[in-house]
Coordinates of C-alpha atoms and ligand atoms in Angstrom, one line a residue:
M1 CA 0.0 0.0 0.0
S2 CA 1.4 3.4 -1.0
N3 CA 2.0 5.8 1.8
K4 CA 1.2 8.8 -0.3
I5 CA -1.8 10.5 -1.9
I6 CA -1.5 11.9 -5.5
T7 CA -4.1 14.4 -6.6
R8 CA -4.8 14.8 -10.3
N9 CA -6.9 17.2 -12.4
P10 CA -9.5 14.8 -13.8
F11 CA -10.0 17.0 -16.9
S12 CA -6.4 17.2 -18.1
G13 CA -5.1 14.1 -16.2
E14 CA -2.2 16.3 -14.9
V15 CA -0.8 15.5 -11.5
L16 CA -1.5 18.3 -9.1
K17 CA 0.4 17.4 -5.9
E18 CA 1.7 14.6 -3.7
Y19 CA 1.0 14.3 0.0
A20 CA 2.4 11.9 2.6
L21 CA -0.1 9.9 4.6
F22 CA 0.3 10.4 8.4
N23 CA 2.0 7.7 10.4
D24 CA 0.5 6.2 13.6
E25 CA 2.5 8.5 15.9
E26 CA 1.4 11.6 14.0
I27 CA -2.2 10.5 14.3
K28 CA -1.9 9.8 18.0
S29 CA -0.5 13.3 18.5
I30 CA -3.4 14.8 16.5
L31 CA -5.9 13.0 18.6
H32 CA -4.3 14.2 21.8
T33 CA -4.2 17.8 20.5
S34 CA -7.9 17.6 19.6
D35 CA -8.8 16.4 23.1
N36 CA -6.6 19.0 24.8
V37 CA -8.0 21.8 22.7
F38 CA -11.6 20.5 23.4
N39 CA -11.0 20.9 27.1
E40 CA -10.3 24.6 26.7
W41 CA -12.6 25.3 23.7
K42 CA -15.8 24.0 25.5
K43 CA -15.2 26.4 28.4
K44 CA -15.3 29.5 26.1
P45 CA -18.6 31.3 26.3
L46 CA -20.8 30.4 23.4
K47 CA -20.9 34.1 22.4
N48 CA -17.1 34.0 21.8
R49 CA -17.3 30.9 19.7
V50 CA -20.1 32.4 17.6
K51 CA -18.0 35.6 17.1
L52 CA -15.4 33.8 15.1
L53 CA -17.9 32.8 12.5
N54 CA -17.9 36.3 11.1
K55 CA -14.2 36.1 10.3
L56 CA -14.6 32.7 8.8
A57 CA -17.2 34.0 6.4
D58 CA -15.0 37.0 5.5
I59 CA -12.1 34.8 4.5
L60 CA -14.2 32.6 2.4
H61 CA -15.6 35.7 0.7
D62 CA -12.1 37.2 0.1
Q63 CA -10.6 33.9 -1.1
K64 CA -13.6 32.7 -3.1
V65 CA -11.8 32.7 -6.5
K66 CA -8.8 30.8 -5.2
Y67 CA -10.9 28.2 -3.4
A68 CA -13.2 27.8 -6.4
N69 CA -10.3 27.2 -8.7
L70 CA -8.9 24.5 -6.4
I71 CA -12.3 22.7 -6.3
S72 CA -12.5 22.7 -10.1
Q73 CA -8.9 21.6 -10.5
E74 CA -9.2 18.7 -8.0
M75 CA -12.6 17.2 -8.8
G76 CA -13.6 18.8 -12.1
K77 CA -16.6 20.9 -11.0
P78 CA -17.4 23.7 -13.4
Y79 CA -15.9 26.9 -12.0
K80 CA -19.3 28.7 -11.8
E81 CA -20.7 25.9 -9.6
S82 CA -17.5 26.0 -7.5
I83 CA -18.1 29.7 -6.8
S84 CA -21.7 28.9 -5.8
E85 CA -20.4 26.2 -3.5
I86 CA -18.3 28.7 -1.6
E87 CA -21.1 31.2 -1.5
K88 CA -23.4 28.6 0.0
C89 CA -20.8 27.9 2.7
I90 CA -20.9 31.7 3.5
S91 CA -24.7 31.6 3.8
L92 CA -24.4 28.6 6.1
I93 CA -22.0 30.4 8.4
E94 CA -24.2 33.5 8.4
F95 CA -27.1 31.3 9.4
Y96 CA -25.4 29.8 12.4
E97 CA -23.9 33.1 13.4
K98 CA -27.4 34.4 13.6
N99 CA -29.0 31.4 15.3
A100 CA -26.5 29.3 17.2
E101 CA -27.0 31.0 20.5
M102 CA -30.8 30.5 20.3
F103 CA -30.4 26.9 19.3
L104 CA -27.9 26.0 22.0
A105 CA -29.6 28.0 24.9
D106 CA -30.8 26.0 27.8
E107 CA -34.4 24.8 27.1
L108 CA -36.7 25.3 30.1
I109 CA -39.3 22.6 30.5
K110 CA -42.0 23.1 33.1
T111 CA -42.3 20.1 35.5
D112 CA -43.0 19.8 39.2
A113 CA -39.3 20.7 39.9
R114 CA -38.3 24.2 41.0
E115 CA -36.4 24.4 37.7
S116 CA -35.9 21.8 35.0
F117 CA -34.2 22.3 31.6
I118 CA -32.2 20.7 28.8
S119 CA -28.5 21.8 28.7
Y120 CA -26.7 21.2 25.4
D121 CA -23.1 20.2 26.2
P122 CA -20.5 19.4 23.5
L123 CA -19.2 15.8 23.3
G124 CA -15.5 16.2 22.4
C125 CA -13.6 15.3 19.4
I126 CA -15.8 14.3 16.4
L127 CA -14.5 12.5 13.4
A128 CA -15.9 13.5 10.0
I129 CA -15.4 11.4 6.9
M130 CA -16.3 13.4 3.9
P131 CA -16.6 13.0 0.1
W132 CA -15.2 14.8 -2.8
N133 CA -18.3 15.9 -4.7
Y134 CA -18.8 19.1 -2.7
P135 CA -15.4 19.3 -1.1
F136 CA -16.0 22.6 0.8
W137 CA -19.8 22.4 1.4
Q138 CA -19.9 18.9 2.9
V139 CA -17.2 19.7 5.3
M140 CA -18.4 23.1 6.3
R141 CA -22.0 22.1 6.9
F142 CA -20.8 19.5 9.4
A143 CA -17.9 21.4 10.9
V144 CA -19.4 24.9 11.4
P145 CA -22.3 23.8 13.7
T146 CA -20.3 21.1 15.4
I147 CA -17.4 23.3 16.3
T148 CA -19.7 26.2 17.3
A149 CA -21.4 23.8 19.7
G150 CA -18.1 23.4 21.5
N151 CA -16.7 20.2 19.9
T152 CA -13.4 19.8 18.1
V153 CA -13.2 18.2 14.6
L154 CA -11.0 15.7 12.8
L155 CA -11.5 15.5 9.1
K156 CA -10.7 12.5 6.9
H157 CA -11.5 14.0 3.5
A158 CA -11.6 12.1 0.2
N159 CA -8.0 11.7 -1.1
N160 CA -8.7 13.4 -4.4
V161 CA -9.5 16.6 -2.7
T162 CA -6.7 16.7 -0.2
G163 CA -5.7 20.3 -1.3
C164 CA -9.2 21.5 -0.3
A165 CA -8.9 19.7 3.0
L166 CA -5.7 21.5 3.9
V167 CA -7.0 24.9 2.8
I168 CA -10.1 24.4 5.0
Q169 CA -7.8 23.6 8.0
D170 CA -5.9 26.9 7.3
L171 CA -9.1 28.7 7.0
F172 CA -10.2 27.9 10.6
K173 CA -6.7 28.8 11.9
E174 CA -6.7 32.1 10.0
A175 CA -10.1 33.0 11.4
G176 CA -8.7 32.7 14.9
Y177 CA -9.9 29.3 16.0
P178 CA -7.5 27.6 18.4
K179 CA -5.0 25.6 16.5
G180 CA -6.2 22.0 16.7
C181 CA -10.0 22.9 16.7
F182 CA -10.1 21.6 13.2
Q183 CA -7.5 19.1 12.0
N184 CA -7.0 16.9 9.0
V185 CA -6.0 13.3 9.1
L186 CA -4.4 11.9 5.9
A187 CA -5.0 8.3 6.8
T188 CA -5.6 4.8 5.4
H189 CA -8.8 2.8 6.0
E190 CA -7.1 0.8 8.7
Q191 CA -6.0 3.9 10.5
V192 CA -9.5 5.4 10.2
E193 CA -10.9 2.3 11.9
E194 CA -8.4 2.8 14.8
I195 CA -9.3 6.5 15.1
I196 CA -13.0 5.6 15.4
T197 CA -12.3 3.1 18.2
N198 CA -9.9 5.4 20.0
D199 CA -11.5 6.6 23.3
L200 CA -10.7 10.2 22.5
V201 CA -13.1 10.2 19.6
K202 CA -16.7 10.6 20.7
A203 CA -18.8 10.3 17.5
V204 CA -18.6 10.1 13.7
S205 CA -20.3 11.9 10.9
L206 CA -20.0 10.3 7.4
T207 CA -21.2 11.5 4.1
G208 CA -20.5 8.8 1.5
S209 CA -21.7 5.6 -0.1
E210 CA -24.1 3.1 1.5
K211 CA -21.2 0.6 1.6
A212 CA -19.0 3.0 3.5
G213 CA -22.0 3.8 5.8
R214 CA -22.5 0.2 6.8
A215 CA -18.7 -0.3 7.4
I216 CA -18.3 2.8 9.5
A217 CA -21.6 2.2 11.5
K218 CA -20.4 -1.3 12.3
V219 CA -17.1 -0.1 13.7
A220 CA -18.6 2.9 15.6
G221 CA -21.5 0.8 16.9
N222 CA -19.1 -1.8 18.3
S223 CA -17.6 1.1 20.3
L224 CA -21.0 2.4 21.2
K225 CA -20.4 5.7 19.4
K226 CA -23.0 7.7 17.7
T227 CA -23.0 8.1 13.9
V228 CA -24.7 10.5 11.6
L229 CA -24.8 8.9 8.1
E230 CA -25.6 10.8 5.0
L231 CA -25.4 8.2 2.3
G232 CA -26.5 7.7 -1.3
G233 CA -29.8 8.5 -3.0
N234 CA -31.8 7.5 -6.0
N235 CA -34.3 10.4 -6.0
A236 CA -37.4 10.2 -8.2
C237 CA -38.5 13.2 -10.1
I238 CA -42.2 12.7 -10.8
I239 CA -43.8 14.7 -13.7
W240 CA -47.6 14.7 -13.6
N241 CA -49.6 15.4 -16.7
D242 CA -50.4 19.0 -15.6
A243 CA -46.8 19.9 -14.8
D244 CA -45.8 23.4 -16.2
L245 CA -42.8 22.3 -18.2
D246 CA -42.1 25.8 -19.6
K247 CA -41.8 27.1 -16.1
Y248 CA -39.8 24.2 -14.5
L249 CA -37.8 22.5 -17.3
Q250 CA -34.6 24.3 -16.4
V251 CA -34.9 23.3 -12.8
I252 CA -35.6 19.7 -13.8
V253 CA -32.5 19.6 -16.0
K254 CA -30.4 21.2 -13.3
A255 CA -31.7 18.6 -10.8
R256 CA -30.0 15.8 -12.8
F257 CA -27.0 17.5 -14.5
Q258 CA -25.5 19.9 -12.0
N259 CA -22.1 18.8 -10.7
A260 CA -22.1 16.3 -13.7
G261 CA -24.8 14.4 -11.8
Q262 CA -22.5 13.6 -8.9
S263 CA -24.8 14.4 -6.1
C264 CA -26.7 12.3 -3.6
I265 CA -29.8 14.4 -4.0
A266 CA -29.8 14.7 -7.8
A267 CA -32.9 13.6 -9.7
K268 CA -32.0 10.2 -11.0
R269 CA -35.3 8.5 -12.0
F270 CA -37.6 10.6 -14.0
I271 CA -41.1 9.1 -13.6
V272 CA -43.3 10.7 -16.2
E273 CA -47.1 10.3 -16.5
D274 CA -48.2 8.8 -19.8
E275 CA -50.0 11.7 -21.3
I276 CA -47.1 14.2 -21.0
Y277 CA -44.3 11.6 -21.6
D278 CA -43.6 12.5 -25.3
L279 CA -43.7 16.2 -24.8
F280 CA -41.4 16.0 -21.7
L281 CA -38.9 13.8 -23.6
E282 CA -38.8 16.2 -26.5
K283 CA -38.2 19.2 -24.3
F284 CA -35.7 17.5 -22.1
K285 CA -33.6 16.3 -25.1
K286 CA -33.6 19.9 -26.5
A287 CA -32.5 21.4 -23.2
L288 CA -29.7 18.9 -22.9
K289 CA -28.3 20.0 -26.3
N290 CA -27.9 23.5 -24.8
I291 CA -25.7 22.5 -21.9
K292 CA -22.2 24.0 -22.4
I293 CA -19.7 21.2 -22.1
G294 CA -16.0 22.1 -21.6
D295 CA -13.0 22.7 -19.3
P296 CA -14.1 23.0 -15.7
L297 CA -11.9 26.0 -15.2
H298 CA -13.7 28.0 -17.9
S299 CA -16.3 30.3 -16.5
E300 CA -18.9 29.4 -19.2
T301 CA -18.7 25.7 -18.7
E302 CA -21.8 24.0 -17.3
L303 CA -20.8 20.4 -17.5
A304 CA -17.2 19.1 -17.5
T305 CA -15.8 15.8 -16.3
L306 CA -16.5 13.3 -13.6
A307 CA -14.1 13.4 -10.7
R308 CA -12.1 10.2 -11.6
I309 CA -11.8 7.8 -14.5
D310 CA -12.9 4.8 -12.4
L311 CA -16.1 6.7 -11.5
A312 CA -16.9 7.3 -15.2
E313 CA -16.2 3.6 -15.9
G314 CA -18.6 2.7 -13.2
V315 CA -21.4 4.8 -14.7
E316 CA -20.6 3.3 -18.1
H317 CA -21.0 -0.2 -16.7
Q318 CA -24.4 0.7 -15.1
V319 CA -25.6 2.1 -18.4
T320 CA -24.3 -0.9 -20.4
E321 CA -26.0 -3.4 -18.1
S322 CA -29.3 -1.5 -18.3
I323 CA -29.2 -1.5 -22.1
K324 CA -28.7 -5.2 -22.0
K325 CA -31.9 -5.4 -20.0
G326 CA -33.9 -3.3 -22.5
A327 CA -33.1 0.4 -21.8
R328 CA -32.8 2.5 -24.9
V329 CA -30.2 5.3 -25.5
V330 CA -31.9 8.4 -26.7
V331 CA -28.9 10.8 -26.3
G332 CA -25.3 10.3 -25.2
N333 CA -23.6 7.3 -23.7
K334 CA -20.0 7.9 -24.8
R335 CA -17.1 7.9 -22.4
D336 CA -13.7 9.5 -22.9
K337 CA -11.4 8.9 -19.9
A338 CA -13.2 10.7 -16.9
F339 CA -15.8 12.4 -19.2
F340 CA -19.2 10.8 -19.6
E341 CA -21.6 12.4 -22.1
P342 CA -24.9 13.6 -20.8
T343 CA -27.2 10.7 -21.4
I344 CA -30.9 10.0 -21.6
L345 CA -32.2 6.4 -21.3
T346 CA -35.8 5.5 -21.9
D347 CA -37.8 2.3 -21.5
V348 CA -36.2 2.0 -18.0
T349 CA -37.9 -0.4 -15.6
P350 CA -37.3 -1.8 -12.1
G351 CA -34.6 -4.5 -12.2
M352 CA -32.2 -2.4 -14.3
P353 CA -29.1 -0.8 -12.6
V354 CA -30.2 2.7 -13.6
F355 CA -33.5 2.1 -11.8
D356 CA -32.3 0.2 -8.8
E357 CA -28.9 1.7 -8.1
E358 CA -27.6 5.2 -7.5
V359 CA -26.0 6.4 -10.7
F360 CA -23.4 9.1 -9.8
G361 CA -23.1 10.7 -13.2
P362 CA -25.0 12.6 -15.9
V363 CA -27.5 9.9 -16.8
A364 CA -31.2 10.5 -16.8
A365 CA -33.4 7.3 -16.5
I366 CA -36.8 7.9 -17.9
I367 CA -39.7 5.7 -16.7
R368 CA -43.2 5.8 -18.0
A369 CA -46.0 5.8 -15.4
K370 CA -49.6 4.7 -16.3
D371 CA -51.1 7.3 -13.9
K372 CA -50.5 9.3 -10.8
E373 CA -50.9 6.3 -8.4
H374 CA -48.4 4.3 -10.5
S375 CA -45.9 7.2 -10.5
I376 CA -45.9 7.3 -6.7
Q377 CA -45.6 3.6 -6.5
L378 CA -42.6 3.6 -8.8
A379 CA -41.0 6.5 -6.9
S380 CA -41.2 4.5 -3.7
E381 CA -39.7 1.4 -5.2
S382 CA -36.2 2.2 -4.0
N383 CA -33.9 1.1 -1.1
Y384 CA -32.9 4.7 -0.8
G385 CA -34.8 7.5 1.0
L386 CA -33.2 10.8 0.5
G387 CA -35.8 12.8 -1.4
T388 CA -38.6 12.9 -4.0
M389 CA -39.6 15.8 -6.2
L390 CA -43.0 16.2 -7.9
F391 CA -43.9 18.6 -10.6
T392 CA -47.6 19.5 -10.9
E393 CA -50.0 22.4 -10.9
N394 CA -52.3 20.6 -8.6
I395 CA -50.8 21.4 -5.2
D396 CA -53.7 20.1 -3.2
K397 CA -53.4 16.7 -4.8
A398 CA -49.7 16.7 -4.4
K399 CA -49.9 17.5 -0.7
K400 CA -52.0 14.4 -0.3
E401 CA -48.9 12.4 -1.3
I402 CA -46.7 13.8 1.5
T403 CA -47.3 10.9 4.0
K404 CA -46.9 8.3 1.3
I405 CA -43.3 9.4 0.6
E406 CA -41.0 7.8 3.1
D407 CA -38.0 9.9 2.2
G408 CA -36.2 12.6 4.2
A409 CA -37.5 15.3 1.8
F410 CA -40.4 15.9 -0.5
F411 CA -40.2 18.9 -2.8
I412 CA -43.1 20.1 -5.0
N413 CA -42.2 22.1 -8.1
E414 CA -38.6 22.4 -7.0
M415 CA -35.5 20.2 -7.1
V416 CA -34.5 18.6 -3.9
K417 CA -31.8 20.9 -2.5
S418 CA -30.2 21.7 0.8
D419 CA -30.8 24.9 2.7
P420 CA -29.1 25.9 5.9
R421 CA -32.5 26.7 7.4
L422 CA -34.0 23.2 6.8
P423 CA -33.0 19.8 8.1
F424 CA -31.2 17.6 5.6
G425 CA -30.9 13.8 5.7
G426 CA -32.4 10.5 4.6
T427 CA -34.2 7.3 5.6
K428 CA -33.6 3.7 4.6
A429 CA -30.3 3.1 2.8
S430 CA -29.8 6.8 2.6
G431 CA -28.8 6.9 6.3
Y432 CA -30.0 8.6 9.4
G433 CA -29.5 11.7 11.4
R434 CA -29.9 15.3 10.2
E435 CA -27.5 18.0 9.1
L436 CA -28.2 21.8 8.9
S437 CA -30.8 23.8 10.7
K438 CA -31.4 23.4 14.5
E439 CA -31.4 19.6 14.0
G440 CA -27.8 19.7 12.7
I441 CA -26.3 21.7 15.5
L442 CA -27.9 19.3 18.1
E443 CA -26.6 16.1 16.6
F444 CA -23.2 16.2 18.4
V445 CA -24.3 17.4 21.9
N446 CA -25.2 15.7 25.1
K447 CA -28.9 16.7 25.7
K448 CA -28.5 16.8 29.4
T449 CA -31.6 16.8 31.6
V450 CA -31.2 19.1 34.6
Y451 CA -33.6 18.9 37.5
I452 CA -33.6 21.1 40.6
K453 CA -36.1 20.2 43.3
Ligands
LIG501 O1 -24.0 14.1 -2.3 C1 -24.7 14.9 -1.7 C2 -24.7 16.3 -2.1 C3 -25.5 17.3 -1.3 C4 -25.5 18.6 -2.0 C5 -26.2 19.6 -1.2 O2 -26.3 19.6 0.0 O3 -26.7 20.5 -1.9

């Protein structure tokens, strides 16, 4: 096993940088630092911890272009989207700057005691294992509320975005956080397992695949440590006959093709009611032709490359296997190294990989539904439970479907998207726990009952 990480620009194939993995001694020292810093950090008045958020947002704002370039170089996201990712991090920080004190204040509960309340105490050092697809956003949405609540953070980021990981660590330091409040670990899988079981680590947050979720939950569960798991998704995008396609088509296209389709909450299965099927397909095909494909570093590019060649090969395999089972290619389906052409597949049915599995790339699977009831039934036919979106002008009817959808989110006339103000997370194989909003900041605290007779 190599003891170094090599990052590569997936568009050009050029090597960007080499990093040495940490040895066991270095990791031990990082864990102790995290614990020592926690013991001081937790004593700081909440107001002081919140004050640092302002500086964090300022630096992100000032360095936006530099950070966006780094994202685009390391994982191939179109530059415009990388800029939006940094801006979203700023809005997250501003949200917690405004609300953290309210969320973490003691919560009085009237009982027969003289005084009874819930006190939200930090837990200690929390390990985050994060993916490459939104290399700043995924980290910040975990780290900002978790550190503000008084914890310290260790980050095991995806290897291909190690540059982003290091820059985020510097960002916290520069904003005035105590050195060691946020630390990276460049570690192997075996070392990560040891970190999880180490007594100094109190809980784990993972955003990643279902497979990784099962593995991490097993190790953490064995040590009786809490996990928050934000795993894959296979979101349905239901189009009813009365959908306003002129108004929402661009949103529907973005729901699948932003970030080259590499998003857990992307629309993956388009379940279209019979009567509107042909019209939808025609408009969808046309819209796809207008997507500007190119170098991720060009400001006009809307779709570039996938983050690694093996990922594009995986998508190609899922598509090929689905075609063998009867799916039909309407547009696309060509791969060149890490690039995979935006693709539309029709005649998709349950039992094909593009229906049953998460496809992490620019592939839209189109499924015909007999009627509304059938569309909801097909949407629910998934092991995943991250989100469903429904496009219709009949809001009253759509609202009747809310309780039938078992997912963590149900969006009507909008793509499933995260928002700092709203909880984010899944059900079933999409994981458990919530990020963002008040729910997110209360995931890694001890909700202590205080009772004074
Ligand atoms: O893979 C998950 C992507 C989440 C993106 C978001 O929060 O908007």
